[in-house]
XYZ file of C-alpha atoms in Angstrom:
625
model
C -20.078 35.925 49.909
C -17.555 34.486 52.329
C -20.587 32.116 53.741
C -20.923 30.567 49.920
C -16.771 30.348 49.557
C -16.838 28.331 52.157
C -19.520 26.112 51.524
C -18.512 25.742 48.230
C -15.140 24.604 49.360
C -16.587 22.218 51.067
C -18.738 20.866 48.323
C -15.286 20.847 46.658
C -13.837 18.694 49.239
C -16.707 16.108 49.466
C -16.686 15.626 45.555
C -12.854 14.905 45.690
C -13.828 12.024 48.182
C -16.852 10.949 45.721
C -14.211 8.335 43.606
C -11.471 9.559 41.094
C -12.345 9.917 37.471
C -9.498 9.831 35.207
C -7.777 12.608 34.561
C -8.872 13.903 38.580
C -7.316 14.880 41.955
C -6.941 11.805 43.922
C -9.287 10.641 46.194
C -9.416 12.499 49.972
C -12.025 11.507 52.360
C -13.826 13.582 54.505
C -16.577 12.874 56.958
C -19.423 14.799 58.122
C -19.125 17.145 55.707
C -22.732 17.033 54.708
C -24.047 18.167 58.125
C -21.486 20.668 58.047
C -22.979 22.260 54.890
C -26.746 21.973 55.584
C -25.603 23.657 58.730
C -23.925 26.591 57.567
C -26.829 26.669 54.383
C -29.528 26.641 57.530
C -28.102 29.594 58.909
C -27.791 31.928 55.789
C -30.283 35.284 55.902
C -32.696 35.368 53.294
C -31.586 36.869 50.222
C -32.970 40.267 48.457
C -34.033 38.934 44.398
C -33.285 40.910 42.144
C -35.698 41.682 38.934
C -34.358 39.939 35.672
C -33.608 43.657 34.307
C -30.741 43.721 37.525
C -29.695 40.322 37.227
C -28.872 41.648 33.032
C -27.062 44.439 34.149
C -25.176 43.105 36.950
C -23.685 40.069 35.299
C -20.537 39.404 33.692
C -20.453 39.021 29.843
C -17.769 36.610 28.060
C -16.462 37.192 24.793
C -17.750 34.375 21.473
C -16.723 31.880 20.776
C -16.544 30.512 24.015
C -15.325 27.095 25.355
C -17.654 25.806 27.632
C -15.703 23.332 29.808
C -16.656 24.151 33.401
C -16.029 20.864 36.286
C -15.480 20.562 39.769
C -12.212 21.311 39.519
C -13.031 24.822 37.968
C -14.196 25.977 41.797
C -11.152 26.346 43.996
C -11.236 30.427 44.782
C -13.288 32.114 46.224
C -13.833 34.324 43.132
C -15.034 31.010 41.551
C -17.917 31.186 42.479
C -21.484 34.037 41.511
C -24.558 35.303 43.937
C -27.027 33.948 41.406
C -30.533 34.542 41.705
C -32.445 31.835 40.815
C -36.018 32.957 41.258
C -34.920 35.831 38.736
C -33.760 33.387 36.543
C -36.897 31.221 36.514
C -34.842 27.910 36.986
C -37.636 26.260 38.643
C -38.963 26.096 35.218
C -36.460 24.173 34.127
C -35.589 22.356 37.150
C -38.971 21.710 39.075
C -37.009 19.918 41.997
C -35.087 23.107 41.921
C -36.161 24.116 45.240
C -36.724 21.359 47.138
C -34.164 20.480 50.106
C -34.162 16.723 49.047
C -32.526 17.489 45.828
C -30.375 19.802 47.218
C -29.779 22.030 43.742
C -27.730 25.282 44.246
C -26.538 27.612 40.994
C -22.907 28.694 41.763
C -21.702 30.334 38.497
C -23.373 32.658 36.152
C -22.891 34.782 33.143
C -24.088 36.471 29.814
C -22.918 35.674 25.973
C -23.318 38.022 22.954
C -24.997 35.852 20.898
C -28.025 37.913 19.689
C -29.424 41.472 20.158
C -32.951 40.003 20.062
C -32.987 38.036 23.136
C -30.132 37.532 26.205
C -28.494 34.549 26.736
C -27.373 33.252 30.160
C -25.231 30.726 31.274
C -25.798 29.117 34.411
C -23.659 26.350 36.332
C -25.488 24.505 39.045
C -24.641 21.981 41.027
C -27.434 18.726 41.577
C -26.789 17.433 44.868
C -23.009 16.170 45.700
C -22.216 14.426 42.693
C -23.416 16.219 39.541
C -22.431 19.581 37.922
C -24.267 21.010 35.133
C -23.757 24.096 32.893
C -27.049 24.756 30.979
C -27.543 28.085 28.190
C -30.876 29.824 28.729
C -32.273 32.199 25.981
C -34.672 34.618 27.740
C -36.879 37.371 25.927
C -36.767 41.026 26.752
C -39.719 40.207 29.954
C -37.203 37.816 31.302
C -39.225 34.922 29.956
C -37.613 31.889 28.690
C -37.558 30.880 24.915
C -35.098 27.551 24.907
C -31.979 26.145 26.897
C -29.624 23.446 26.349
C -27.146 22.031 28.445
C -23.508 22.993 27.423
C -21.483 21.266 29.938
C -21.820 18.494 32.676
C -19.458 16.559 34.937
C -20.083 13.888 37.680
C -17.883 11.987 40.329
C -19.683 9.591 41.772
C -18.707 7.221 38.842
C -16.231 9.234 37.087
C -17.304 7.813 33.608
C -18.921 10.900 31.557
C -18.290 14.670 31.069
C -19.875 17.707 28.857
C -17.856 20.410 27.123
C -18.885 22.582 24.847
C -18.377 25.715 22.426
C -20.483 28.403 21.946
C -20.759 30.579 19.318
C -22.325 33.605 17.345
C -25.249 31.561 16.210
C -24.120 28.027 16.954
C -23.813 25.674 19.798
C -21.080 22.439 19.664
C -21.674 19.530 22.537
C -19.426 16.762 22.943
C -20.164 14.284 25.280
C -17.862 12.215 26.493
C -18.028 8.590 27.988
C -15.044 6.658 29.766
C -15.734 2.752 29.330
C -13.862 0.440 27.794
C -12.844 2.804 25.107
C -13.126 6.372 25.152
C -16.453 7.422 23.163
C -17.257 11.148 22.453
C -20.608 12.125 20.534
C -20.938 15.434 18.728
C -23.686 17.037 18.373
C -24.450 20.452 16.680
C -26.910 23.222 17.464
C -28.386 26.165 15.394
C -29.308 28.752 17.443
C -32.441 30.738 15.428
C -32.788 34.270 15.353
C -35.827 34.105 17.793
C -33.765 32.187 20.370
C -34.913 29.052 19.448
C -32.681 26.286 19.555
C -32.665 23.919 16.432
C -30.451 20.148 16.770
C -28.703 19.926 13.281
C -26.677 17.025 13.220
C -25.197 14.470 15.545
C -22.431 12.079 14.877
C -19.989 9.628 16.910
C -16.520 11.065 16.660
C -14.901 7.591 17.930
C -16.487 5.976 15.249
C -16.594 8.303 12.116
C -13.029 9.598 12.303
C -10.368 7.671 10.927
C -7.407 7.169 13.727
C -9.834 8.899 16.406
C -7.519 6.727 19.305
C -4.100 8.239 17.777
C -5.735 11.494 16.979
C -6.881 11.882 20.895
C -3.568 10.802 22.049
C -2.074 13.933 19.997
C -4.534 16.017 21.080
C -3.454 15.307 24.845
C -0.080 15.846 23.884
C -1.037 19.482 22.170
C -2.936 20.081 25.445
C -6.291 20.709 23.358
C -9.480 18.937 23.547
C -12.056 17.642 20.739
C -14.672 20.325 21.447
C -11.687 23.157 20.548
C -11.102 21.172 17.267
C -12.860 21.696 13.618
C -13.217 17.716 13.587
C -14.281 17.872 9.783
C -11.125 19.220 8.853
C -8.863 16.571 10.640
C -6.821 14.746 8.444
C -4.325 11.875 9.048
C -2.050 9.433 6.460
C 0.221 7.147 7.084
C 3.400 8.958 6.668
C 5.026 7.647 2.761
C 8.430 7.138 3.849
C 7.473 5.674 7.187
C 4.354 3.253 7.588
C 4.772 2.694 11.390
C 4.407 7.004 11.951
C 1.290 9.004 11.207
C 1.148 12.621 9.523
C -1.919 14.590 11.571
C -2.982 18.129 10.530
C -5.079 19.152 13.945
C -6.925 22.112 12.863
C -7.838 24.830 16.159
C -10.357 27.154 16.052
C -9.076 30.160 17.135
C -12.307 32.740 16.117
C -15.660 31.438 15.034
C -19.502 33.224 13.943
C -21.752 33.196 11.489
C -20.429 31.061 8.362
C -17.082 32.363 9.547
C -13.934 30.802 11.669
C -10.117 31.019 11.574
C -8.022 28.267 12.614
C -4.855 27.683 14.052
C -2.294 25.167 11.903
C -0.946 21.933 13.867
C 0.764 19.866 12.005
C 2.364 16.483 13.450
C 4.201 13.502 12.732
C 3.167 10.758 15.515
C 4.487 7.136 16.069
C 1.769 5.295 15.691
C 2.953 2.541 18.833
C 3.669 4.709 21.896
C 1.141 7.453 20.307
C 3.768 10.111 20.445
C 4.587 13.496 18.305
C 7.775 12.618 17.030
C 8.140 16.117 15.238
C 5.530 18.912 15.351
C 4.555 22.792 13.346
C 2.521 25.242 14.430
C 1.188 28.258 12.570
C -1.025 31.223 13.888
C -3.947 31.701 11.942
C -2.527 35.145 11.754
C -0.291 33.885 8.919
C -1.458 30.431 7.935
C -4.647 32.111 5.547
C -6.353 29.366 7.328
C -9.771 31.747 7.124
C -13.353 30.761 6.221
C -15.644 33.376 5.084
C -17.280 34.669 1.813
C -15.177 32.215 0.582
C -15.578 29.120 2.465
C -12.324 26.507 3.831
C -13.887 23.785 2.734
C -11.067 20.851 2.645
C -7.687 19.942 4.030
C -6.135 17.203 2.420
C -2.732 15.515 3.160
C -0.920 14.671 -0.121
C 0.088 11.204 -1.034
C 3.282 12.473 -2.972
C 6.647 11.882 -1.546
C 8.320 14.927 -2.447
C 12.242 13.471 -3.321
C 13.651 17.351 -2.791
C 17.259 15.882 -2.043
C 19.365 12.483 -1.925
C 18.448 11.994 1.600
C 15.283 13.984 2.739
C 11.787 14.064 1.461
C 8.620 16.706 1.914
C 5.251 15.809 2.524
C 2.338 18.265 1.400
C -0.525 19.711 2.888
C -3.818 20.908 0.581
C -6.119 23.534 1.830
C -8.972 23.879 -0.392
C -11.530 27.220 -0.488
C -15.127 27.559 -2.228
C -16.971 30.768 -3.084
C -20.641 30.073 -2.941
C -20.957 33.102 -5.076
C -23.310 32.086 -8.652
C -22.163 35.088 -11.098
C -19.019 35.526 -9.356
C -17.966 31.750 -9.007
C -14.587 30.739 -7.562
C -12.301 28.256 -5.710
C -8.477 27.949 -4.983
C -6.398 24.894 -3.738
C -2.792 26.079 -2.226
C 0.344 23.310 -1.186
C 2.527 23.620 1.309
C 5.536 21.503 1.739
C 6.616 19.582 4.770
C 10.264 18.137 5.665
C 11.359 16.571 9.310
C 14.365 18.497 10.969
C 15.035 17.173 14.385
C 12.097 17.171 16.310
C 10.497 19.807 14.076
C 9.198 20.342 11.165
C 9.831 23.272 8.827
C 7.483 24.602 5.890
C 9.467 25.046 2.969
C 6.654 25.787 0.672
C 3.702 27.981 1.759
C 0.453 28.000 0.325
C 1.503 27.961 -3.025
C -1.494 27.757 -5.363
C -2.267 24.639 -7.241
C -5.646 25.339 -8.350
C -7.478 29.064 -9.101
C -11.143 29.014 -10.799
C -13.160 32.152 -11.389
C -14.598 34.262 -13.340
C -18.235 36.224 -13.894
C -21.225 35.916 -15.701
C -24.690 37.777 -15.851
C -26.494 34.345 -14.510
C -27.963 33.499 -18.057
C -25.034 32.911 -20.669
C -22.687 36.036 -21.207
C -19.253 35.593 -18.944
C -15.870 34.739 -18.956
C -13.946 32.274 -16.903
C -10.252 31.154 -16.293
C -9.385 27.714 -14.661
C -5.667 27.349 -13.698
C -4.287 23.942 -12.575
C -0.751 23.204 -11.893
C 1.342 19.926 -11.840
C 4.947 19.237 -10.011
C 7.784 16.929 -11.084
C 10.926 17.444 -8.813
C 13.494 18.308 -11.343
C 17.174 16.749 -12.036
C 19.288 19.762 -11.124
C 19.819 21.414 -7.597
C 19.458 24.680 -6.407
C 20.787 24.853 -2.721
C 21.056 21.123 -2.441
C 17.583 20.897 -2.902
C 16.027 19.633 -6.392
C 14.105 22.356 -8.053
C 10.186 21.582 -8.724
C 9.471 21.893 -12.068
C 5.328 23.264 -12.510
C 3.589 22.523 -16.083
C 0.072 24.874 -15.538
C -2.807 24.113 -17.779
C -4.986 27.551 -18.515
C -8.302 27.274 -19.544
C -9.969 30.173 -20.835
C -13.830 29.826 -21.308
C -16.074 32.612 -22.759
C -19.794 31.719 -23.014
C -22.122 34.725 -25.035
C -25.214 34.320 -27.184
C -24.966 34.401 -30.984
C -27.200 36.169 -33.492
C -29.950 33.250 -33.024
C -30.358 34.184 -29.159
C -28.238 30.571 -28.330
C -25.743 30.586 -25.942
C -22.748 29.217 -27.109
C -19.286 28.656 -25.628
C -15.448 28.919 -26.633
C -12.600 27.574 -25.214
C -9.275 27.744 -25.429
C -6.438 25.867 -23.698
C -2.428 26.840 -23.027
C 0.472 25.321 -21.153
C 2.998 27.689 -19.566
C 5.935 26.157 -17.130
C 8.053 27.525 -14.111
C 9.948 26.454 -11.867
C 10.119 26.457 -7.866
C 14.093 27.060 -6.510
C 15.047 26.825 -2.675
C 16.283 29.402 -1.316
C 17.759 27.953 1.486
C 14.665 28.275 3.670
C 11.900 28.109 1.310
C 10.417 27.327 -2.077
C 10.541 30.307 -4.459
C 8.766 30.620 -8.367
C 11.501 31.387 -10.880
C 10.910 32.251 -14.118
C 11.767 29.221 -16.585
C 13.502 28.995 -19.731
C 10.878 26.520 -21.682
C 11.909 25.230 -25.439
C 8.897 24.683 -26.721
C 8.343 21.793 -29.676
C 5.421 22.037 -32.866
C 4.325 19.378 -34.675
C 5.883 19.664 -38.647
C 5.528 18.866 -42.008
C 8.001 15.673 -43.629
C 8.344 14.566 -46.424
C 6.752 11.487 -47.495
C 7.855 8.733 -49.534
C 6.345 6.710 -51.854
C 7.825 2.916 -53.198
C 10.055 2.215 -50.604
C 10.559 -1.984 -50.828
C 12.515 -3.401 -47.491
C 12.948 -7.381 -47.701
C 10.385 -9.089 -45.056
C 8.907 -6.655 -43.879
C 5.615 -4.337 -44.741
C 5.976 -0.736 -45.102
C 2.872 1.314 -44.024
C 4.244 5.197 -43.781
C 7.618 6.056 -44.527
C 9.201 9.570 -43.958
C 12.269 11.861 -44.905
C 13.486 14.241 -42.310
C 16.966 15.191 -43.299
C 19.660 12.321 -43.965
C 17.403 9.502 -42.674
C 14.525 7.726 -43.815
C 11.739 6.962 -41.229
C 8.983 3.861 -41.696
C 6.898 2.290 -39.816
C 5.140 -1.130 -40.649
C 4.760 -5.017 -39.726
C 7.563 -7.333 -39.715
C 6.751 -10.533 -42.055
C 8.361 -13.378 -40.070
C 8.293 -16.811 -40.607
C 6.210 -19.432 -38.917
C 9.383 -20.498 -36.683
C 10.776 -16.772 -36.370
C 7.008 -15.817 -35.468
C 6.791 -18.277 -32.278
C 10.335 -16.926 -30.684
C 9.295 -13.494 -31.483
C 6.030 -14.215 -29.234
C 7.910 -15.351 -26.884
C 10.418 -12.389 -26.631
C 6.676 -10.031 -27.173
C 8.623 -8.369 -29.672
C 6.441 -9.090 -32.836
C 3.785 -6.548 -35.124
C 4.261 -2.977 -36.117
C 7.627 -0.965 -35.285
C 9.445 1.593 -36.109
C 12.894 1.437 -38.169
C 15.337 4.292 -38.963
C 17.517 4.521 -42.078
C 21.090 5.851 -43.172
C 20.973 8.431 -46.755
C 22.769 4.326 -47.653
C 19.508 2.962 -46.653
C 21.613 0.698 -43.972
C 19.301 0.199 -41.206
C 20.950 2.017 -37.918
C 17.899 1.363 -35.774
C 14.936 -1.232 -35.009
C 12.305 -0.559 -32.682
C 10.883 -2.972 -30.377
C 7.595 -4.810 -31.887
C 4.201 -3.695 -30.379
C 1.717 -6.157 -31.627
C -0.640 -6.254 -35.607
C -2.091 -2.813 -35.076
C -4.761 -0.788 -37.198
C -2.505 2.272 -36.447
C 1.319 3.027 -35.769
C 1.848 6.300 -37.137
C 4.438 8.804 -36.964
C 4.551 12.316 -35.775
C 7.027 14.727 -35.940
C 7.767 17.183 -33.289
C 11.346 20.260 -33.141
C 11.977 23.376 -31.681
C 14.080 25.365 -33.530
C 16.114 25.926 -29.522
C 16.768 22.353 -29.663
C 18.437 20.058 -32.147
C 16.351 17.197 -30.755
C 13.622 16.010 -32.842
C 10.296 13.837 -31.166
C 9.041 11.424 -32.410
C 5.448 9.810 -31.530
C 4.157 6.710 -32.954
C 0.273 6.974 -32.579
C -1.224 3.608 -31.965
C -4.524 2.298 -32.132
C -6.953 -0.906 -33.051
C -10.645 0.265 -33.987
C -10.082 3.447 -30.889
C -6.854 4.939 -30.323
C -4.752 3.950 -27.261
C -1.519 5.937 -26.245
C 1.991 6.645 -28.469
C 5.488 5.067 -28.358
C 7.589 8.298 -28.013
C 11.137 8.523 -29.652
C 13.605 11.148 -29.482
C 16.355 11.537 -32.475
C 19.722 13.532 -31.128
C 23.221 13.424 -32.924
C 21.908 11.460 -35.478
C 21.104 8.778 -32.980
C 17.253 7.822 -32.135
C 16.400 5.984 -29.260
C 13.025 5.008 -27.459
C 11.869 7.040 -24.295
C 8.775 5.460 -23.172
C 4.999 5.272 -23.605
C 2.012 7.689 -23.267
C -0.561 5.972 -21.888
C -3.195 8.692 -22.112
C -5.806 9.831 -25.034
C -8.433 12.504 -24.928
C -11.744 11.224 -24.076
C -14.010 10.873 -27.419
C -17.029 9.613 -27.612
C -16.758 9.314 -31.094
C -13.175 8.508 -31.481
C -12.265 10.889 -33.685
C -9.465 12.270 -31.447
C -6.981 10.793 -31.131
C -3.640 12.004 -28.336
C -1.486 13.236 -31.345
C -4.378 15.468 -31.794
C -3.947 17.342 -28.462
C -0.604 16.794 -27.321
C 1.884 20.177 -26.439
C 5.886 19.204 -25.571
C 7.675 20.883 -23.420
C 11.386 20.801 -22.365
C 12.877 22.831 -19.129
C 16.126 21.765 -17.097
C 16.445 18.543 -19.703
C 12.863 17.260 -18.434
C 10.229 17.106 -21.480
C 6.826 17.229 -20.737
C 3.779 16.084 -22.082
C 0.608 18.011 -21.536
C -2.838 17.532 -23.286
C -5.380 20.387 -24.238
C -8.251 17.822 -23.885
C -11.042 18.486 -21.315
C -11.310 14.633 -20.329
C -8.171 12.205 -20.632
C -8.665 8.240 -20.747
C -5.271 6.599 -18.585
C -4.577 2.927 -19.670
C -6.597 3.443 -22.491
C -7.285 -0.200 -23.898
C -7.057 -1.751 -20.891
C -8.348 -0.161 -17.725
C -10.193 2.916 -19.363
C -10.181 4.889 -16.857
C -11.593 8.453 -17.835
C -11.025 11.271 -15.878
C -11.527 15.209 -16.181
C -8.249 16.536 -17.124
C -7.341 18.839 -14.801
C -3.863 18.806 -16.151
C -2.306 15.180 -16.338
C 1.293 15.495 -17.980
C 3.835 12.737 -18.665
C 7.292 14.107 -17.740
C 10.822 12.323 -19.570
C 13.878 12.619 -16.936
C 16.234 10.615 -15.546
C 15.523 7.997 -18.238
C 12.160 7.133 -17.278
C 8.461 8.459 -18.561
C 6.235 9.281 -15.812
C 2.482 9.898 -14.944
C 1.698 13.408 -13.140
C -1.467 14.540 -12.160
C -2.612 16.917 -9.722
């Protein structure tokens, strides 16, 4: 054993002097050092071989999933280095120049991984001449007889420009290969290994050129002190940070445990600068805690959220998505969770965890008969503080769906829709749910009038609802009063309020000759304040003008832009339409399953997962999840 130390050594000492790759010891030169070692290799004894049954018993066994990184510079002790019997091992098989002096092939490192009870699986490190190292996985059979291989690792220093890492699991094999040139290019490629020890090549992909930010994202991942192969690539995520366009938000998933359809990953979650490439404030979470676990129920996304979360005057959260899948057909299911991001110092600190946005499930016998609930929630920051940090206000949209077959053997389906609300307080470290007082509004009967005559202008509904009178209608303007009103856009159907004098205390702004401008009422009998939405349309219906009446005084609040999406047009947003109102915000939710945003112009139709308008602050805003 001391014979191999030291010729190993040696073979150390002449690859340092082979030219540096980057990353390497500097260069040391050394001469003569290949007589030395064909002169110490000339004078070992022969060696007893072992049968393959000994070489199985007397090997060391490393626990899954394994990184598979070995290099020259993994052989400086003596203990570095294995007696491996070759001829045992059948490596000429594999290597027919295996034993021939002029190659000069020696296997320096061996051991066993618990990949499969049905066959053993060796890995062997060998070094090809001076230069090259190689690491190579060898399935036997039971006889010792082998059924595939695949090389797992490889480095070289004669040119310094390429390297092979690897990580092995329960029944899969990861390669990256990676090339120093101009740029730094690493290819990926994946391996199935079979349950007869057959090797299968699944898919193969160039990181450098598929991942988005691959330069910044290796940069970070130098800085972390991890490499690619210890990565789940397909989980990496990066955004330019919303506050901040010259820094980068990176969520480096590490897997900490991996198997079959399994793995558990370690949280890393960084803001870089995206001109000197470094982490400018950093989180990490153990997958101990994170629920960052793929199983039965599969991690199947990570997503960084575009929102800018406004949670004070002067600081703002980013969020993080982690989305899961059950695969499961009668027992369907997935779940999306959000956790909240905000820069303190050089840190970060998570002051919302994995707080659910999504939740789908349910079961059914496969044919028709089952039940499901879908959940989805939607955040507004709120106006008022808890902790100096806005509360979140969160509108959720249940969806209960129960699918059975009638008397006539056909399956048929009903659904039924509610909003509830809560709301999200700080705590001083983190986001908590708080139960929300929620005045709820309902749509109600008025009393309409008949005959009501108001000089230039045509009345098509009018409306009593307590001392005033209500009416909405065209305005009949004059050729010359007609142009200035185009001008201004303030022209066509509006809405005008009346005094029990029938004085005229309020005008709305003009919204074009429309087929449809009709009021709806909306109270809560918590709230003095009465709503008020104008449904417009032309031949289809295309969003409300929305009006709120307090101490006696109405006044315009902004526009719903949103209908339910109809094929035949026959329903129209009033239709669907629930108000809310918690801390002062009112919100807008819809019991449709598909919404149309921009209706009349851009059409764009969506499923509704829940998209809510929310009135605060003054302004009418768009949230969707």
């Amino acid at each position: 054993m001391k014979i191999q130390y030291h010729i190993a050594l040696l073979i150390l000492i002449i690859s340092c002097g082979q030219g540096p790759k980057k990353e390497k010891e500097p260069e040391i030169e050394i001469q003569g050092a290949v007589e030395i070692i064909e002169t110490v290799v000339d004078s070992l004894p022969a060696r007893v071989h072992l049968d393959f049954d000994e070489v199985i018993a007397n090997i060391q066994t490393k626990k899954l999933p394994h990184i598979e990184a070995t290099n020259f510079d993994s052989f400086i002790d003596e203990d570095d280095y294995d007696e491996v019997d070759a001829k045992a091992l059948k490596l000429d098989l594999i290597y027919p120049e295996f034993n021939s002096e002029s190659y000069n092939y020696r296997a320096i490192k061996s051991y066993t991984i618990p990949v499969n009870t049905n066959f053993h699986s060796i890995v062997i490190t060998l070094l090809k001449g001076e230069h090259e190292m190689e690491t190579i996985l060898i399935n036997y059979d039971a006889d010792g007889e082998i059924i595939a291989y695949k090389v797992v690792a490889y480095d070289e220093i004669a040119e310094g420009m390429s390297r092979t890492v690897s990580r092995i699991s329960e029944n899969k094999v990861t390669v990256n290969r990676i090339f120093w040139g101009n740029t730094k290019e690493v290819e990926k490629t994946e391996y199935e290994i079979l349950y007869d020890g057959t090797i299968e090549k699944l898919q193969a992909r160039r990181l450098d050129q598929k991942l988005a930010n691959f330069s910044l994202v290796d940069e970070i991942l130098k800085d972390l002190q991890l490499d690619w192969i210890q990565t789940n690539t397909k989980l990496i995520a990066t955004k330019t940070y919303p506050e901040n366009p010259e820094e980068t938000i990176l969520v480096i998933p590490e897997i900490v445990d991996e198997g079959n359809h399994y793995f558990d990953l370690n949280s890393h979650i960084v803001i870089a600068d995206n001109r000197s490439g470094k982490i400018t404030q950093k989180y990490f979470e153990s997958n101990k805690t994170n629920e960052w676990v793929s199983d039965a129920i599969e991690l199947d996304g990570i997503q960084i959220d575009s929102t800018s979360y406004q949670i004070s005057e002067d600081k703002t959260a980013f969020g993080v998505k982690v989305s899961h899948f059950g695969h499961s057909r009668v027992n369907p299911y997935s779940n999306k969770t959000l956790s909240l991001f905000a820069k303190s110092g050089d840190s970060l600190v998570k002051i919302l965890s994995n707080y659910t946005l999504e939740n789908y499930g349910g079961e059914w016998d496969g044919d028709c008969d089952g039940e499901f609930i879908d959940e989805n929630k939607v955040l507004a920051l709120s106006t008022k503080k808890t902790n100096g940090h806005f509360d979140i206000l969160v509108n959720t949209k249940i969806t209960n769906t129960k699918s059975f077959e009638d008397k006539n053997d056909e399956c048929q389906t009903e659904t039924t829709v509610n909003f509830n609300n809560s709301l999200l307080k700080f705590d001083g470290q983190n986001y908590t749910k708080t139960k929300a007082n929620t005045i709820s509004y309902a749509e109600f009967n008025r009393k309409k009038l008949q005959q009501i005559d108001i000089d230039n202008f045509s009345v098509d509904n009018a409306y009593q609802w307590g001392e005033f009178k209500f009416i909405t209608g065209n305005d009949e303007l004059t050729a010359s009063k007609s142009k200035l009103a185009y001008a201004k856009k303030d022209w066509g159907d509006r809405l005008l309020m009346l005094d029990a004098s029938n004085n005229l205390v309020f005008k709305s702004k003009g919204v074009g000759d429309l087929y449809l401008f009709e009021p709806h009422f909306y109270k809560s009998e918590a709230s003095d304040k009465v709503i008020i939405i104008c449904q417009m349309a032309f031949e289809y219906p295309f969003g409300g003008e929305v009006f709120i009446l307090e101490n006696k005084t109405l006044k315009p609040i902004g526009t719903l832009d949103i209908e339910p999406y109809d094929e035949n047009l026959d329903t129209y947003l009033t239709d669907v339409v629930e108000i809310s109102e918690l801390e002062g915000s009112i919100v807008f939710s819809l019991k449709s399953e598909e919404v149309v945003l921009k209706p009349g112009s851009e059409d764009e139709v969506k499923t509704n997962k829940n998209a809510i308008y929310v009135y605060q602050n003054n302004e009418m805003t768009l949230k969707t999840n």
